[in-house]
Tab-separated table of C-alpha atoms in Angstrom:
chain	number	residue	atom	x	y	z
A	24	UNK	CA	82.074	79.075	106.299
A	25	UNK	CA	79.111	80.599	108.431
A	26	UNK	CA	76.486	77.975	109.679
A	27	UNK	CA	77.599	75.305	106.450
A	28	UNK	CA	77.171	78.726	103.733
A	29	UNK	CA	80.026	79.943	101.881
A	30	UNK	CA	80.500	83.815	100.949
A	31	UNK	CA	82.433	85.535	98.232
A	32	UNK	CA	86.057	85.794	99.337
A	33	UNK	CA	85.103	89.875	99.983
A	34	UNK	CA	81.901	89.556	102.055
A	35	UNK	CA	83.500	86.569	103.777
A	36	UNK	CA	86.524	89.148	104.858
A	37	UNK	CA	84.336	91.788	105.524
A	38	UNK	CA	82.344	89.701	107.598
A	39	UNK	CA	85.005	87.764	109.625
A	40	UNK	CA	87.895	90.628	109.569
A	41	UNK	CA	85.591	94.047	109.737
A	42	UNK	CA	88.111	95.331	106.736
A	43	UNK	CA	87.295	95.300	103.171
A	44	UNK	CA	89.781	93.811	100.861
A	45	UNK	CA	91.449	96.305	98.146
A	46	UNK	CA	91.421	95.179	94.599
A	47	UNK	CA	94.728	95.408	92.117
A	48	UNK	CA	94.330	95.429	88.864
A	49	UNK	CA	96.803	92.213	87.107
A	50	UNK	CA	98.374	95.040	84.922
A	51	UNK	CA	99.625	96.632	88.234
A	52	UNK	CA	101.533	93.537	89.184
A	53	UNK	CA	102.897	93.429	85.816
A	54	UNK	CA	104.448	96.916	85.795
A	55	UNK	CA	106.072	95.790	89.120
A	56	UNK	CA	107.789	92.603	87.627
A	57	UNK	CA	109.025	95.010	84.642
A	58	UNK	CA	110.839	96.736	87.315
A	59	UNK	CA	112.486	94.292	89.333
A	60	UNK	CA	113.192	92.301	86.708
A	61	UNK	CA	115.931	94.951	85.955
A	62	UNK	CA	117.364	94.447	88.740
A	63	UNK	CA	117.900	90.755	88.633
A	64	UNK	CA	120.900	88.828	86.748
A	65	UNK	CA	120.546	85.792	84.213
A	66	UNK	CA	117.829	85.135	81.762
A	67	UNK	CA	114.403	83.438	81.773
A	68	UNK	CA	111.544	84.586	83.509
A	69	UNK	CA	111.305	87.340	86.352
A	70	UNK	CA	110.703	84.682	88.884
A	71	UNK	CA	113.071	82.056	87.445
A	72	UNK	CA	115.882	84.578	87.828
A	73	UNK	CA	114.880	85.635	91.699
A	74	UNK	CA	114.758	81.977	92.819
A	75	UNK	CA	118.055	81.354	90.864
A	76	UNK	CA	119.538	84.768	92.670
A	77	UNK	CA	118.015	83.973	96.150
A	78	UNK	CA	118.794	80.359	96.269
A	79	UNK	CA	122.326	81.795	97.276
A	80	UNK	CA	120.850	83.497	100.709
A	81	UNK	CA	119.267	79.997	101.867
A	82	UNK	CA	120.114	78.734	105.619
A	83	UNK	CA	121.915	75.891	105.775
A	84	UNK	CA	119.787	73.450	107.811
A	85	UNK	CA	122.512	73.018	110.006
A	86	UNK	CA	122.774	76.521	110.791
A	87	UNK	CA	119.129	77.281	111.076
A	88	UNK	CA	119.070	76.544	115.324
A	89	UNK	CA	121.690	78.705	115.127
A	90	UNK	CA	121.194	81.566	112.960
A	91	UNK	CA	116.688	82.009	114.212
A	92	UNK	CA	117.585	82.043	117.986
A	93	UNK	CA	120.086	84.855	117.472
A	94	UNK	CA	117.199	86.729	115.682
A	95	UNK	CA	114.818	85.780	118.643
A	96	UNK	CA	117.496	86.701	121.498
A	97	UNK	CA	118.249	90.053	119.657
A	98	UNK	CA	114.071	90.728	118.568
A	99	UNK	CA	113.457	90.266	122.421
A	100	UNK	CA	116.164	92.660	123.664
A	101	UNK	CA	115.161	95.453	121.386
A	102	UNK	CA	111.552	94.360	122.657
A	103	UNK	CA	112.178	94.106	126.619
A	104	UNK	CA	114.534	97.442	126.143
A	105	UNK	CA	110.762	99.355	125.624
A	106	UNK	CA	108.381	97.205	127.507
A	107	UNK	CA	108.475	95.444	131.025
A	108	UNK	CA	107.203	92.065	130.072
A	109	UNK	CA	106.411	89.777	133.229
A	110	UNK	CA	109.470	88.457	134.703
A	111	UNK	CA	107.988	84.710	133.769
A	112	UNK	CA	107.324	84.860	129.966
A	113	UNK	CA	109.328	82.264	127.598
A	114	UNK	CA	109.165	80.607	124.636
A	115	UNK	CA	109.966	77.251	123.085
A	116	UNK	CA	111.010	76.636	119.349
A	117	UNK	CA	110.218	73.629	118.080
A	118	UNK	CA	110.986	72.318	113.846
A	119	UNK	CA	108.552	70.625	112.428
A	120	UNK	CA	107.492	69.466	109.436
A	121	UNK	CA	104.316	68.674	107.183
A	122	UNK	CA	102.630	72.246	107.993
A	123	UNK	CA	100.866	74.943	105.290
A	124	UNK	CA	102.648	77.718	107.109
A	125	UNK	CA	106.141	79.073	107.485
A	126	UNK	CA	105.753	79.829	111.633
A	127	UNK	CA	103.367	79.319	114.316
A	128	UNK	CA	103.021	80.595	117.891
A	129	UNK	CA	101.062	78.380	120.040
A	130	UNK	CA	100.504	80.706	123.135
A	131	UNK	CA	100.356	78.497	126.092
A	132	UNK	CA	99.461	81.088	128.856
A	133	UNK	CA	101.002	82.562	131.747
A	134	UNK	CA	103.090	84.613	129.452
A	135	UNK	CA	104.846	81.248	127.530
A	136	UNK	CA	104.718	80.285	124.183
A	137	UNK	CA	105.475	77.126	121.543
A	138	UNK	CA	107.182	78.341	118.248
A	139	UNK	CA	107.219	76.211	115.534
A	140	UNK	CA	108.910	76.560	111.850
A	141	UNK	CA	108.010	74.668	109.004
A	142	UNK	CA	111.596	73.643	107.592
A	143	UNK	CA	109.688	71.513	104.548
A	144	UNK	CA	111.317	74.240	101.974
A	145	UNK	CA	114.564	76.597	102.150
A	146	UNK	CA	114.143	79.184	104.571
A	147	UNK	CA	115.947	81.954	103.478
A	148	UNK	CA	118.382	84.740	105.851
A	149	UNK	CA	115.666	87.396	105.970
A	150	UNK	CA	113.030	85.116	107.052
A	151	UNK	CA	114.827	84.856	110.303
A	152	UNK	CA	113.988	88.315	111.483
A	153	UNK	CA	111.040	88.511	110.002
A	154	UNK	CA	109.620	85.293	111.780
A	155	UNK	CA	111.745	86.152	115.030
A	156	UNK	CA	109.293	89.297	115.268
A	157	UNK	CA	106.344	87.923	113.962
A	158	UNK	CA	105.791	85.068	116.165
A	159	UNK	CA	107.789	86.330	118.925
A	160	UNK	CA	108.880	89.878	119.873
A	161	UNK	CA	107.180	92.636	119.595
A	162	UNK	CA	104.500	89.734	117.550
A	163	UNK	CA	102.508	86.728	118.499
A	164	UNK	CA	104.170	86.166	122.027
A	165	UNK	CA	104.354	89.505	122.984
A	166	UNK	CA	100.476	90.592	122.096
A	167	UNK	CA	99.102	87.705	123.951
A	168	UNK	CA	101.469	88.434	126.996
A	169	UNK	CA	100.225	91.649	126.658
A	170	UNK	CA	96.184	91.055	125.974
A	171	UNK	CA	96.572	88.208	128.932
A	172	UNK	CA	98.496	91.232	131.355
A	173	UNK	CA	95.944	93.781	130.610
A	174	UNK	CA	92.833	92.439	129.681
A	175	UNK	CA	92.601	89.050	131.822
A	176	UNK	CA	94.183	89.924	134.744
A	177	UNK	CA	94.230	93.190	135.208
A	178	UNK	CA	90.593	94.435	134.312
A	179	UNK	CA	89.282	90.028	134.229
A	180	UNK	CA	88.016	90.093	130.819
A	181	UNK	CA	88.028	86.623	131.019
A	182	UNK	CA	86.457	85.881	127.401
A	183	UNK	CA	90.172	87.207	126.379
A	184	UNK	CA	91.910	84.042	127.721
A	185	UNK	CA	90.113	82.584	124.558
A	186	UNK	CA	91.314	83.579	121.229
A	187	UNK	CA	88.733	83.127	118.166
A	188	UNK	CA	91.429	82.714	115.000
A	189	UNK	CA	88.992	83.406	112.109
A	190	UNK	CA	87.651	87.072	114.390
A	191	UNK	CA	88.298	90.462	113.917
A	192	UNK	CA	91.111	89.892	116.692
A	193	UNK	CA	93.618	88.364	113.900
A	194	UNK	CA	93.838	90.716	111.471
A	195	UNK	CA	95.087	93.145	114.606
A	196	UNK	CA	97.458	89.914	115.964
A	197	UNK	CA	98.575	89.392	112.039
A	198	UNK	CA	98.946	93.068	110.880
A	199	UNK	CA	100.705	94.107	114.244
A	200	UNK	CA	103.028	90.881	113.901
A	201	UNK	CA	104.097	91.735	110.820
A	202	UNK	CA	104.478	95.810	111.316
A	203	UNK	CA	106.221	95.107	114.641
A	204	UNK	CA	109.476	93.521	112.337
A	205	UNK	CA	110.073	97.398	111.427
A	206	UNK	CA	109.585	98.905	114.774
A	207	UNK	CA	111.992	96.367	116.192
A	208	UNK	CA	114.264	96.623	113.427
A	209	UNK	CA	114.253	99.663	111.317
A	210	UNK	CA	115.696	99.652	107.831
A	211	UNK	CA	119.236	100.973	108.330
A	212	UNK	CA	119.936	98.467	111.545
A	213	UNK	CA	118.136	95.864	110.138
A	214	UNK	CA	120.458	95.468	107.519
A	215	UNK	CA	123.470	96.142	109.976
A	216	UNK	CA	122.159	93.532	111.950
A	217	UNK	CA	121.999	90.891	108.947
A	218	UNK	CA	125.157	91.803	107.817
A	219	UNK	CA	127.512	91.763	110.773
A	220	UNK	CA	125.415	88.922	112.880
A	221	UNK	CA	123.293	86.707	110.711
A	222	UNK	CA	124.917	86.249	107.645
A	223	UNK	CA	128.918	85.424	108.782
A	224	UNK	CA	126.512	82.776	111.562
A	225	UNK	CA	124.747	81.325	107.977
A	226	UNK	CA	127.914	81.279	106.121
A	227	UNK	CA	126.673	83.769	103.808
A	228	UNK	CA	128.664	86.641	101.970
A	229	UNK	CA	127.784	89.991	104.334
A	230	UNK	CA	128.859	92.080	101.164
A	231	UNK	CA	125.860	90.869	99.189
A	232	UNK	CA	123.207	91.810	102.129
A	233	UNK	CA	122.479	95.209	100.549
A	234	UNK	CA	122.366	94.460	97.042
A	235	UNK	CA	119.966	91.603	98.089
A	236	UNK	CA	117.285	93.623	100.497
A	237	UNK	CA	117.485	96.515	97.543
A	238	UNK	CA	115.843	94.214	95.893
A	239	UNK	CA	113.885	92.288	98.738
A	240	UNK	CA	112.090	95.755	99.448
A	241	UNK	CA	111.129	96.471	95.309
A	242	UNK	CA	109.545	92.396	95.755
A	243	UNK	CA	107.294	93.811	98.947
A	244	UNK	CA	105.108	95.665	96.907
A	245	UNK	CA	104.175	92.283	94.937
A	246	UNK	CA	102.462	91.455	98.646
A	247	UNK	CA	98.842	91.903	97.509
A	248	UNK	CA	99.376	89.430	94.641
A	249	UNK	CA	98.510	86.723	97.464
A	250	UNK	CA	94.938	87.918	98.121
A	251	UNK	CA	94.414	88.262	94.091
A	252	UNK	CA	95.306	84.466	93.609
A	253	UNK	CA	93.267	83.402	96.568
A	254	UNK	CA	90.587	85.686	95.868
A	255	UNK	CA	90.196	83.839	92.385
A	256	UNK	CA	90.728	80.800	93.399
A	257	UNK	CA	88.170	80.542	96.464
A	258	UNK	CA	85.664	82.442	93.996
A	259	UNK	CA	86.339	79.619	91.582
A	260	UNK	CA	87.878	81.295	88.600
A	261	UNK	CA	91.417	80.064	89.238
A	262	UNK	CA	91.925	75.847	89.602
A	263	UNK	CA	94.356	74.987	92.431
A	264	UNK	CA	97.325	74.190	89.350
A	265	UNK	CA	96.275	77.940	87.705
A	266	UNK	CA	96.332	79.591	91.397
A	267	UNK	CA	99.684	77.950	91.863
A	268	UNK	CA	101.350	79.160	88.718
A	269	UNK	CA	100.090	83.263	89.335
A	270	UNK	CA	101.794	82.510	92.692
A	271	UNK	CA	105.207	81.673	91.353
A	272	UNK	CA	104.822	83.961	88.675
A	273	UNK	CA	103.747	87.062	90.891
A	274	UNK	CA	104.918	86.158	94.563
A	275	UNK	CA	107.880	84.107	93.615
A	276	UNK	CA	107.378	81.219	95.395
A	277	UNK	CA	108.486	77.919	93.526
A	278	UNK	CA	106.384	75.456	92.576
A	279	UNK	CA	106.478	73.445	95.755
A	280	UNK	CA	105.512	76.358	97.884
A	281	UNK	CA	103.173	77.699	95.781
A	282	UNK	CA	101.365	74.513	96.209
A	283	UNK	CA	101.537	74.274	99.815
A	284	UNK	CA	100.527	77.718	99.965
A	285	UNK	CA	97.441	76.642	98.335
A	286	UNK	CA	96.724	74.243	100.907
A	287	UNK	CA	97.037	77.767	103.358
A	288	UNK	CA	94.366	79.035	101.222
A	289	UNK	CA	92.338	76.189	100.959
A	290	UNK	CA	92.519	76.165	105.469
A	291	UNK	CA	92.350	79.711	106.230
A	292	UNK	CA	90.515	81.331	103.294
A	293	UNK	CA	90.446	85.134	103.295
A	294	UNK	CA	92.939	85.405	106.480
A	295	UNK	CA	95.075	85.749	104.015
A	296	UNK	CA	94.442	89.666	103.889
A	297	UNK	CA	95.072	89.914	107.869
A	298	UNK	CA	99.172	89.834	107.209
A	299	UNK	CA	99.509	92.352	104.282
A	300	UNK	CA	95.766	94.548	104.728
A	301	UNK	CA	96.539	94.511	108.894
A	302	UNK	CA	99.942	95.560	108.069
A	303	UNK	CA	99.123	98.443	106.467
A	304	UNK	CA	96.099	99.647	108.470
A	305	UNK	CA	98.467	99.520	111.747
A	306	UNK	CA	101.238	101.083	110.132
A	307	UNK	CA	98.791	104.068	109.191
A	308	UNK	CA	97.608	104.294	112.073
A	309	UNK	CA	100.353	104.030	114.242
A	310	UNK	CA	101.223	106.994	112.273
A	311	UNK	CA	98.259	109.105	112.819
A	312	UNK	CA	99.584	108.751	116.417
A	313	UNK	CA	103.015	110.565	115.881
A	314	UNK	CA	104.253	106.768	116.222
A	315	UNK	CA	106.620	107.682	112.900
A	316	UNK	CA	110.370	106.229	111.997
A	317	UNK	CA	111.297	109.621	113.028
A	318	UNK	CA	109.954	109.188	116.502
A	319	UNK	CA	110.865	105.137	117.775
A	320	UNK	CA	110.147	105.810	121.208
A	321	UNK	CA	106.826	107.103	120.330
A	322	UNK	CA	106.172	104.146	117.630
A	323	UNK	CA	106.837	102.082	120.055
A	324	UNK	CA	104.126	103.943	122.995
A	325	UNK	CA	101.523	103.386	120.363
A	326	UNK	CA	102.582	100.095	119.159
A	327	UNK	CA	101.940	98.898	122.901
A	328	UNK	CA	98.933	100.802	123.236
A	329	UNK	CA	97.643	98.543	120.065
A	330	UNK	CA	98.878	95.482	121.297
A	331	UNK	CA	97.345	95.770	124.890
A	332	UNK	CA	93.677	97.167	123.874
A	333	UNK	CA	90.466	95.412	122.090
A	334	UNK	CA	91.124	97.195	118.237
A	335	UNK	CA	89.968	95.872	115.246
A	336	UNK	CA	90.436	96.966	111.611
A	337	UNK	CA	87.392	99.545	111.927
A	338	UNK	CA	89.091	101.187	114.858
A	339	UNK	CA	92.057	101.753	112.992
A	340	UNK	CA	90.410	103.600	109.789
């Protein structure tokens, strides 16, 4: 990883991210399936009976065009209504296929960006917003419009027209992506959103929206089982098969995707704790800075303030 030597997946985190990976316990992901599995209909296993349940909030593929750039359009409203972004920024979306990822932003410059989705497996009505924000607005697009704005041309850092992926710079671009889906969209008009826009444009039944994020929100706190299974896996006490299997048993994925998210793993390694580890470090921090639900205007100051500035993970502890 460094120089031809691997590291433990910790040290290699520590040493690439400047954050130190927390540790679950498996008995703590087991109390969580207890739970949700009382939520969910049917029989079988906890995961058998999600994927049944959720296979009913799928896009069609024929909608998906549709259904992502009305996320998009309505992430970058929310996101231009609270920052003056330069008058020339864009995107592109692109569909592709073949890819260990759900989304990618390719940031061009100039303020314009390539997104691509991975349509290889279902992609389901909440992924929409969620990857709307995360590689676009307030995400990806918008913190590189922002770092190029602020740090390239207005004070010519020019070293910050290069982005190093496996730095301490991604678990800021990662975390931030993913915290900036609930400062564009909090909770209550999240789900207003999803019910009156995005699912009657999927052909999907609005009155099950709440039921299903009830239950979409119990699933979040499953989010560290990722870094468990690739933890044991890149220390070599899971095989790829064995790593697959904890992943549809604790993350839900099926089978397919818990393969191809084993390719992830076996590509990026410990980035893995940038999306769920950043998360959480921004959102605290954020915080700390009065940027609170009860406050948007404020959580969204701060949230810019992040997004334009040098942090990394040790900054934000």
């Amino acid at each position: 990883m460094m120089q031809g030597k691997e590291y433990p997946f910790d040290e290699e985190a520590k040493r690439l991210y400047d954050a130190q990976p927390p540790h679950y316990p498996q008995a703590y992901f087991d109390s969580l399936l207890a739970a949700i599995g009382q939520e969910l209909p049917g029989s079988g296993s906890v995961s058998e009976r999600w994927l049944a349940y959720r296979s009913g909030f799928a896009i069609p593929k024929e909608k998906l065009d549709t259904v992502f750039k009305t996320a998009i359009a309505e992430a970058r409203r929310r996101t231009k209504a609270h920052y003056a972004l330069p008058a020339e920024e864009n995107f592109r979306v692109e569909y592709v296929t073949g890819k260990p990822w759900s989304g990618y932003n390719y940031y061009q410059g100039g303020g314009y960006s390539l997104i691509q989705l991975n349509t290889d497996h279902a992609i389901y009505i909440e992924r929409a917003v969620d990857l709307a924000c995360h590689e676009g607005y307030p995400g990806h697009h918008v913190f590189n419009v922002l770092l190029e704005e602020e740090l390239v041309n207005r004070r010519g850092w020019m070293e910050y027209s290069i982005y190093p992926l496996f730095s301490p710079q991604s678990l800021i671009a990662e975390g931030s992506a993913n915290y900036g889906i609930e400062v564009a969209f909090p909770d209550a008009e999240r789900l207003a959103f999803e019910k009156e826009v995005l699912f009657p444009l999927a052909g999907l039944n609005p009155a099950e929206a709440e039921r299903y994020y009830s239950i979409l929100q119990k699933i979040a706190h499953l989010n560290f089982a990722g870094n468990e299974a690739a933890r044991l896996y890149l220390n070599g006490s899971l095989s790829r098969q064995q790593t697959a299997d904890w992943l549809v048993t604790y993350t839900f994925y099926d089978p397919g995707k818990a393969l191809q998210r084993t390719e992830f793993i076996d590509r990026y390694r410990s980035y893995v704790i940038n999306y769920n580890l950043g998360q959480e470090l921004v959102s605290r921090w954020v915080e700390r800075q009065g940027g609170t639900a009860q406050d948007p205007q404020r959580r969204w100051d701060v949230f810019r303030e992040l997004l334009s500035n040098p942090y990394s993970a040790s900054m934000l502890q």
